[in-house]
CSV table of C-alpha atoms and ligand atoms in Angstrom, one decimal:
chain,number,residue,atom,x,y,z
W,41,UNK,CA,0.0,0.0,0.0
W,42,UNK,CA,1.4,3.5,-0.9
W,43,UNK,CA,2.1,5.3,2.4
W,44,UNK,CA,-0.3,8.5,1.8
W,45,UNK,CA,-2.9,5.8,1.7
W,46,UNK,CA,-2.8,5.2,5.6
W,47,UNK,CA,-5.6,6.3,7.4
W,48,UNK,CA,-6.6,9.5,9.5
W,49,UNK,CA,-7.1,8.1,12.8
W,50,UNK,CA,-9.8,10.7,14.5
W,51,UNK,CA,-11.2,9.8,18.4
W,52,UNK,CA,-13.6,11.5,20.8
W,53,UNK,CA,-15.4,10.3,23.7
W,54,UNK,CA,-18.4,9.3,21.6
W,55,UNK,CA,-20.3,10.7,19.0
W,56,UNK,CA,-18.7,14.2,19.2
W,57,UNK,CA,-16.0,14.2,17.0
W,58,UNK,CA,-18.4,13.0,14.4
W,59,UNK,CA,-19.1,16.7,14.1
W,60,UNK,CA,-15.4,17.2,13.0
W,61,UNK,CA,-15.0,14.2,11.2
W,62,UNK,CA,-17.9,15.7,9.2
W,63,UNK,CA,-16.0,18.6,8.5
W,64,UNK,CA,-12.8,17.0,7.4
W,65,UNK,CA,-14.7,15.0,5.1
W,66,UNK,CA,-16.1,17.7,3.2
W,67,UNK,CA,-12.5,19.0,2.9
W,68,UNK,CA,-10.2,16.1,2.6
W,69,UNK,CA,-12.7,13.6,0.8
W,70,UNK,CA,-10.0,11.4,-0.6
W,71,UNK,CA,-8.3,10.4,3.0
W,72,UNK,CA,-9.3,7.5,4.5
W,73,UNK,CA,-10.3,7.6,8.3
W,74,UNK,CA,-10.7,5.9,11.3
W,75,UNK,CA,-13.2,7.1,13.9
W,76,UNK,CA,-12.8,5.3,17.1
W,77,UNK,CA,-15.7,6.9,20.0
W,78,UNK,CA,-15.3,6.0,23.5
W,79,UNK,CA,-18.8,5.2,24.2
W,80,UNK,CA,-18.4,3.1,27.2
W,81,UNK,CA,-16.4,5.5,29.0
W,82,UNK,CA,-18.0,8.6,27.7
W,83,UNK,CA,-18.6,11.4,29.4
W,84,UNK,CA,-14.9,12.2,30.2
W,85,UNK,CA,-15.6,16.0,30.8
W,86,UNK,CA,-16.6,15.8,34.1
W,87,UNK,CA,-13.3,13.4,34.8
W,88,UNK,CA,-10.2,13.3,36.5
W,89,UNK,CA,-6.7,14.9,34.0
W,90,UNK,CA,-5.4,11.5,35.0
W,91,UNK,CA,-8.5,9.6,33.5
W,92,UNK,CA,-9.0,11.2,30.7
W,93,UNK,CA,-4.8,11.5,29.8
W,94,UNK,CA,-5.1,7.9,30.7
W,95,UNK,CA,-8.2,7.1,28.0
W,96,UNK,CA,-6.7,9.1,25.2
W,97,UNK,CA,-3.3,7.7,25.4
W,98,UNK,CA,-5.2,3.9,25.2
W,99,UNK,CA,-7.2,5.4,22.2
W,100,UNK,CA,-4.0,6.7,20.3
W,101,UNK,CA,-2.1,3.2,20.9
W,102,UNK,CA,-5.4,1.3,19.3
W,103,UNK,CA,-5.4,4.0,16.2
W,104,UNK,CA,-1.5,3.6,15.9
W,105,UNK,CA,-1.9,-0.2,16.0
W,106,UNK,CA,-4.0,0.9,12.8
W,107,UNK,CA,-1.4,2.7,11.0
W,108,UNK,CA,-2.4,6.1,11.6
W,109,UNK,CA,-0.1,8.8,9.3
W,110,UNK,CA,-1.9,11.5,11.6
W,111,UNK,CA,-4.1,11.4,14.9
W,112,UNK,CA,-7.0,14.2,15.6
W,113,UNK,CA,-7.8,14.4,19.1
W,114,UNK,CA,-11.6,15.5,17.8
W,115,UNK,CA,-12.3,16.1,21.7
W,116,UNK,CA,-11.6,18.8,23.6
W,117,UNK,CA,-11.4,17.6,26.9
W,118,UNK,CA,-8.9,15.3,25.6
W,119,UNK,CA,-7.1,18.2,23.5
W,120,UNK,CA,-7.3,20.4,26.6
W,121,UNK,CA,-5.5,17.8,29.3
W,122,UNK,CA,-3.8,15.1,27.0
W,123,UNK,CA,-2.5,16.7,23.8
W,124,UNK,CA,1.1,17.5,25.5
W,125,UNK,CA,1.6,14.2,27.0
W,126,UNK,CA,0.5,12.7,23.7
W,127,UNK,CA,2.8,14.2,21.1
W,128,UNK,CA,5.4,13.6,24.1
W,129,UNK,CA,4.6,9.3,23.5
W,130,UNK,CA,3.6,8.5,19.8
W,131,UNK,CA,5.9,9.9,16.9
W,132,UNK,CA,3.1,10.9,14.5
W,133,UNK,CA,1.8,14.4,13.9
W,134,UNK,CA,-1.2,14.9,16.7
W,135,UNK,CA,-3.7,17.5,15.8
W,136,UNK,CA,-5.9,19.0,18.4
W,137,UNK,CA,-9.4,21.3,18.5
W,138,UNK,CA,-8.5,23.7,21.2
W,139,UNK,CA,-6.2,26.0,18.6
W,140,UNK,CA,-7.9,25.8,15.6
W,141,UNK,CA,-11.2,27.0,17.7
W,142,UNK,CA,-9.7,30.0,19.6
W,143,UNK,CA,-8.2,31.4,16.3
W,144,UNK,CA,-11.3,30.9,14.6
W,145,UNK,CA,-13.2,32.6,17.3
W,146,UNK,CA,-10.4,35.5,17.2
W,147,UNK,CA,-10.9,36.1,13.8
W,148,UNK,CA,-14.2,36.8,14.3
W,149,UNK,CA,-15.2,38.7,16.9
W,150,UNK,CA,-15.5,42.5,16.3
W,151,UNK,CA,-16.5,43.3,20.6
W,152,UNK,CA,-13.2,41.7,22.0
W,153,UNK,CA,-15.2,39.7,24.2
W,154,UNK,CA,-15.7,36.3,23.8
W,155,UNK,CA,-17.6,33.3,25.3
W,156,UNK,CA,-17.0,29.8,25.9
W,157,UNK,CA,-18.8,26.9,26.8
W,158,UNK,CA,-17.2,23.9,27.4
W,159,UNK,CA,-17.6,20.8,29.4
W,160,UNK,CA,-15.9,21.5,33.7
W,161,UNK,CA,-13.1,19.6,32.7
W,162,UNK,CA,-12.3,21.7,29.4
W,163,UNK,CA,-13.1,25.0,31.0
W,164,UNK,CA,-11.1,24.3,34.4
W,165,UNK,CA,-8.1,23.7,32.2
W,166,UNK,CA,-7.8,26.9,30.9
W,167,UNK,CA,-7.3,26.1,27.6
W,168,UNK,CA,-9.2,28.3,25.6
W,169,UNK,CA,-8.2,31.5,27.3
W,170,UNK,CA,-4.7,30.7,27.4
W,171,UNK,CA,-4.6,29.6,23.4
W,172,UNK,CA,-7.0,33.2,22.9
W,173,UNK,CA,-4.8,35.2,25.2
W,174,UNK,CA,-1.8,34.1,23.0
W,175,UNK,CA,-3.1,35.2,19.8
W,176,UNK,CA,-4.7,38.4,21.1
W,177,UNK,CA,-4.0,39.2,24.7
W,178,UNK,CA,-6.5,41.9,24.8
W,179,UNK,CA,-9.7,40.0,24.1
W,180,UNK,CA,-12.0,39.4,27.0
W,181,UNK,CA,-12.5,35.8,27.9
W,182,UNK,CA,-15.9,34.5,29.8
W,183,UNK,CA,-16.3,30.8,30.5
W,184,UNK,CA,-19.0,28.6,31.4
W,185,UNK,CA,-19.6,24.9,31.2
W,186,UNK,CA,-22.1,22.9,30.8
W,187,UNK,CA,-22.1,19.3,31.8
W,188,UNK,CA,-25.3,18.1,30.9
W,189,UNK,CA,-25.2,19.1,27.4
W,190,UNK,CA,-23.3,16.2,26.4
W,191,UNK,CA,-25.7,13.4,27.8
W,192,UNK,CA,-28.6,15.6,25.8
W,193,UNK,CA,-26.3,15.2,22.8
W,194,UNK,CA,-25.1,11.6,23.1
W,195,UNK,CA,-29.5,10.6,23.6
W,196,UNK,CA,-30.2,12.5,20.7
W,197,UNK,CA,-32.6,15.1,22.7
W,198,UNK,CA,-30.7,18.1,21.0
W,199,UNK,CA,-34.0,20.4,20.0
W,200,UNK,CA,-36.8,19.9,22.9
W,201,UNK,CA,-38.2,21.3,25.7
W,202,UNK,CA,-35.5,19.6,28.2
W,203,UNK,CA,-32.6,20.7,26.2
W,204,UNK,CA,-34.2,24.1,26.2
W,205,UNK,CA,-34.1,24.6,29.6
W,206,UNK,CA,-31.0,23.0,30.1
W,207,UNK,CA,-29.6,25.7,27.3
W,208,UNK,CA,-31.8,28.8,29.3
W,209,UNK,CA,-30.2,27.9,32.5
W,210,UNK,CA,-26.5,27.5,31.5
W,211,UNK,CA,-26.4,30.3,28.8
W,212,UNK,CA,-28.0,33.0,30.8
W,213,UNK,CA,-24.9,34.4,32.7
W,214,UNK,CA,-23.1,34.7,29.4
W,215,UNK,CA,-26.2,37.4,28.9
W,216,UNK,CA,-25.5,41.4,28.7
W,217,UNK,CA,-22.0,40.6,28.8
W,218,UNK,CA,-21.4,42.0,25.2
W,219,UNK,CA,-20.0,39.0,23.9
W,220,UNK,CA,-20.5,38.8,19.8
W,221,UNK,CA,-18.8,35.1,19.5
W,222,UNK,CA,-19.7,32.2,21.2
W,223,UNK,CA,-17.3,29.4,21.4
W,224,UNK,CA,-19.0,25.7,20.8
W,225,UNK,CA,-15.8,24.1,23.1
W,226,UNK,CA,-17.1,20.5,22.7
W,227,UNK,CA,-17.4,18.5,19.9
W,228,UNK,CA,-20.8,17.4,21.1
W,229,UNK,CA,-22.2,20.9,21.1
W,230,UNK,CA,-22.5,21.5,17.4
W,231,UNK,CA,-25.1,18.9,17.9
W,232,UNK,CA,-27.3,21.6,20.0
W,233,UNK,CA,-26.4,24.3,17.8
W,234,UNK,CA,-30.1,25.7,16.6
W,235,UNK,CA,-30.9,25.7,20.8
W,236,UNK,CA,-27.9,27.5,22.1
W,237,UNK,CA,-28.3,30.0,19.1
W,238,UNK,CA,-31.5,30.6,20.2
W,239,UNK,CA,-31.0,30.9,23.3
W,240,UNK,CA,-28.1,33.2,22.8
W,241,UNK,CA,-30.0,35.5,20.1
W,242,UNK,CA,-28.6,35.6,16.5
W,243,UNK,CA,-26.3,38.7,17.2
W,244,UNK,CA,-24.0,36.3,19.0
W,245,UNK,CA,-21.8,34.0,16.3
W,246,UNK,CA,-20.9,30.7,17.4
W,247,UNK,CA,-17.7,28.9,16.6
W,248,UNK,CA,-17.1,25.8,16.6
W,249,UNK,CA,-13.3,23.8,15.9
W,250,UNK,CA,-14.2,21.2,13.3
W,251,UNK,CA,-13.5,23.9,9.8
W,252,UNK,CA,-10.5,25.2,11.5
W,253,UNK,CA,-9.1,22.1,12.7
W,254,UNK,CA,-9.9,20.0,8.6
W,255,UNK,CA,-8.2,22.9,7.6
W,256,UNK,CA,-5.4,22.4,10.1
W,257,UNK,CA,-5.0,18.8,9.1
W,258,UNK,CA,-5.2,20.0,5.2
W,259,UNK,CA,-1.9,22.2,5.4
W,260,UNK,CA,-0.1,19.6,7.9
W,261,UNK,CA,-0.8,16.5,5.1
W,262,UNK,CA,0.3,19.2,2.4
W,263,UNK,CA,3.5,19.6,4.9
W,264,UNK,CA,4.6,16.4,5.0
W,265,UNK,CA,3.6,14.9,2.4
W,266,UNK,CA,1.5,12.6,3.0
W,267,UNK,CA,-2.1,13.8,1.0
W,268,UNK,CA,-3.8,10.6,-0.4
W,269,UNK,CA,-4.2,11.2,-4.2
W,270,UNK,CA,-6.0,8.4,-4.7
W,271,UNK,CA,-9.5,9.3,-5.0
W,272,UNK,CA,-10.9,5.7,-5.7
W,273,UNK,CA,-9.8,4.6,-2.2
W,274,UNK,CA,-11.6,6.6,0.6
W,275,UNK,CA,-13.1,4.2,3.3
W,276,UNK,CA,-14.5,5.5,6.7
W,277,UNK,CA,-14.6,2.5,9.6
W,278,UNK,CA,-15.7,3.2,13.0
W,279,UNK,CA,-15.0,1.4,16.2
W,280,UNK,CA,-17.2,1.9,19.3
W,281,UNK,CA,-16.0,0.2,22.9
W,282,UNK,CA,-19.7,0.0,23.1
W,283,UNK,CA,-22.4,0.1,20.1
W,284,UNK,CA,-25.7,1.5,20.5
W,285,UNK,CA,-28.5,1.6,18.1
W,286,UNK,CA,-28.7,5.6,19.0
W,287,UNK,CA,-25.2,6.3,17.8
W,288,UNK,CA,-25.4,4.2,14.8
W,289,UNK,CA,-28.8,6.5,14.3
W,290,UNK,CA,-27.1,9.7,15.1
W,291,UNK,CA,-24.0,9.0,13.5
W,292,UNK,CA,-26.1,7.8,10.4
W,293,UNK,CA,-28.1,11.3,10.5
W,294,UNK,CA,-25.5,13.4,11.4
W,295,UNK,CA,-22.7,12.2,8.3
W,296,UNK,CA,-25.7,11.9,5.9
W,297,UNK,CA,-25.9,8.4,5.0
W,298,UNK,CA,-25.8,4.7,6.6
W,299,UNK,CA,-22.6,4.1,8.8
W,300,UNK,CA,-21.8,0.5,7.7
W,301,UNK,CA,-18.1,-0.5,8.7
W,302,UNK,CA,-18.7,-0.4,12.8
W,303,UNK,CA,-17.0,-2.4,15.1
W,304,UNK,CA,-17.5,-2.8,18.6
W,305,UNK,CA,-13.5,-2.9,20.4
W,306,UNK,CA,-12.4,-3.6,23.6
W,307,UNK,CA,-9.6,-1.3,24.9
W,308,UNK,CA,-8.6,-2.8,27.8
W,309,UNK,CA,-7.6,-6.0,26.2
W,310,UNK,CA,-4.5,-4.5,24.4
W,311,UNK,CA,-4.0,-7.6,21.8
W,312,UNK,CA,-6.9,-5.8,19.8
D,447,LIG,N1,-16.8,15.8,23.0
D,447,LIG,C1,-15.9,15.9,24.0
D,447,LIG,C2,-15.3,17.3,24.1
D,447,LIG,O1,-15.2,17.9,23.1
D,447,LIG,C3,-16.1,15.3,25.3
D,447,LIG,C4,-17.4,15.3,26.0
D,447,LIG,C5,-17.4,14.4,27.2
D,447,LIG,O2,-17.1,13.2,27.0
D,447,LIG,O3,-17.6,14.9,28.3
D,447,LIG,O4,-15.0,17.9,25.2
């Protein structure tokens, strides 16, 4: 097999990164991927640093053991508390959301001031203000999470009454701050998007990683390399360490067609 024909391994804590790989397939549609979602140990936002640098680095060694030319941590949890200590251990370039999303929310804004929501984990960590801050140190950050957005996402109750409230109650402090860009910081919350813009009124843009970061992965492949220019090739194959008929639903909605190639994968027996 030529070597620019290795896969794009991608991995979030469930169907989140979905939202990304959707992104990167719009851009890079002649790369073949791997998708590997977490789904039995999902939610990791509300988890330990040492739990969730502990997950990822398990989910990297399965994607390596796949022959990975480049990893996308599509999580930002994961980006936020395991992207150092993961380009430290596997020798492959690692691309994460956290970067791609502040610049994308810097070159938007017009007020200086922007929001993020994130999951406690993500927002605890700093990580958005600190990869803002070093693009523009002037703009104001405010930061909220918003834990129970990811269950709503992962059961498909994105647009009711439930997720409503849930978006009324976590949102409003962001309110009369002047804010004119919200930042999405979790791959799940794309998945909520037409509530929380509600919520937030249309004045406020939201931003989200996924165009950034295929854009991000675009120039690194051109870098290196390593672009497949085999157009005939492309095949997407997703493994789940647990399979349930909503993500196959979701995941079948959300990338516009049936997800065939799913496999479920056990990550703590290491022989694969
Ligand atoms: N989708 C992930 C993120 O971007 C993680 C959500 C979770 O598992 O809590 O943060």
């Amino acid at each position: 097999m030529d070597k620019n024909q290795r896969p794009i391994g991608v991995f979030d804590s469930g169907i989140g990164g979905l939202t990304v790989l959707g992104e990167i397939l719009k851009i890079l549609p002649n790369e073949n991927f791997i998708y590997l979602g977490d789904t039995a140990r999902v939610p990791y936002g509300t988890k330990s640093s040492k739990t969730v640098i502990a997950y990822s680095q398990s989910n990297s060694r399965f994607l390596l053991s796949k022959g990975i030319k480049l990893l996308v941590v599509a999580c930002n949890t994961a980006s936020a508390v395991a992207l150092q200590s993961l380009r430290w251990d596997f020798d492959i370039p690692i691309i994460g959301v956290i970067e791609p999303g502040a610049r994308r929310a810097v070159n938007t804004t017009n007020t200086g001031k922007v929001g993020v929501i994130g999951t406690p984990s993500t927002i605890k960590s700093n990580a958005y203000q600190k990869a803002i801050k070093n693009i523009s140190p002037e703009i104001k950050v405010f930061s909220i999470s918003c834990p129970l957005f990811v269950p709503l996402a992962e059961e498909g109750w994105t647009d009711d009454e439930i997720a409503e409230l849930t978006a009324e109650k976590y949102l409003d402090p962001l309110k009369n701050l002047g804010i004119d860009v919200l930042i999405l910081g979790c791959t799940h919350y794309p998945l909520l998007k037409s509530m929380i813009q509600n919520v937030v009124g249309k004045e406020v843009t939201l931003v989200d990683s996924a165009e950034e970061t295929a854009l991000e992965i675009q120039r690194t492949l051109i870098e290196n390399h390593t672009s497949n220019g085999n157009s005939t090739s492309a095949e997407r194959e997703f493994y789940l360490t647990d399979v349930s008929d909503t993500f196959v639903k979701i995941a079948g909605n959300f990338l516009g067609g049936n997800i065939e190639r799913i496999h479920q994968i056990d990550l703590n027996n290491e022989t694969y």
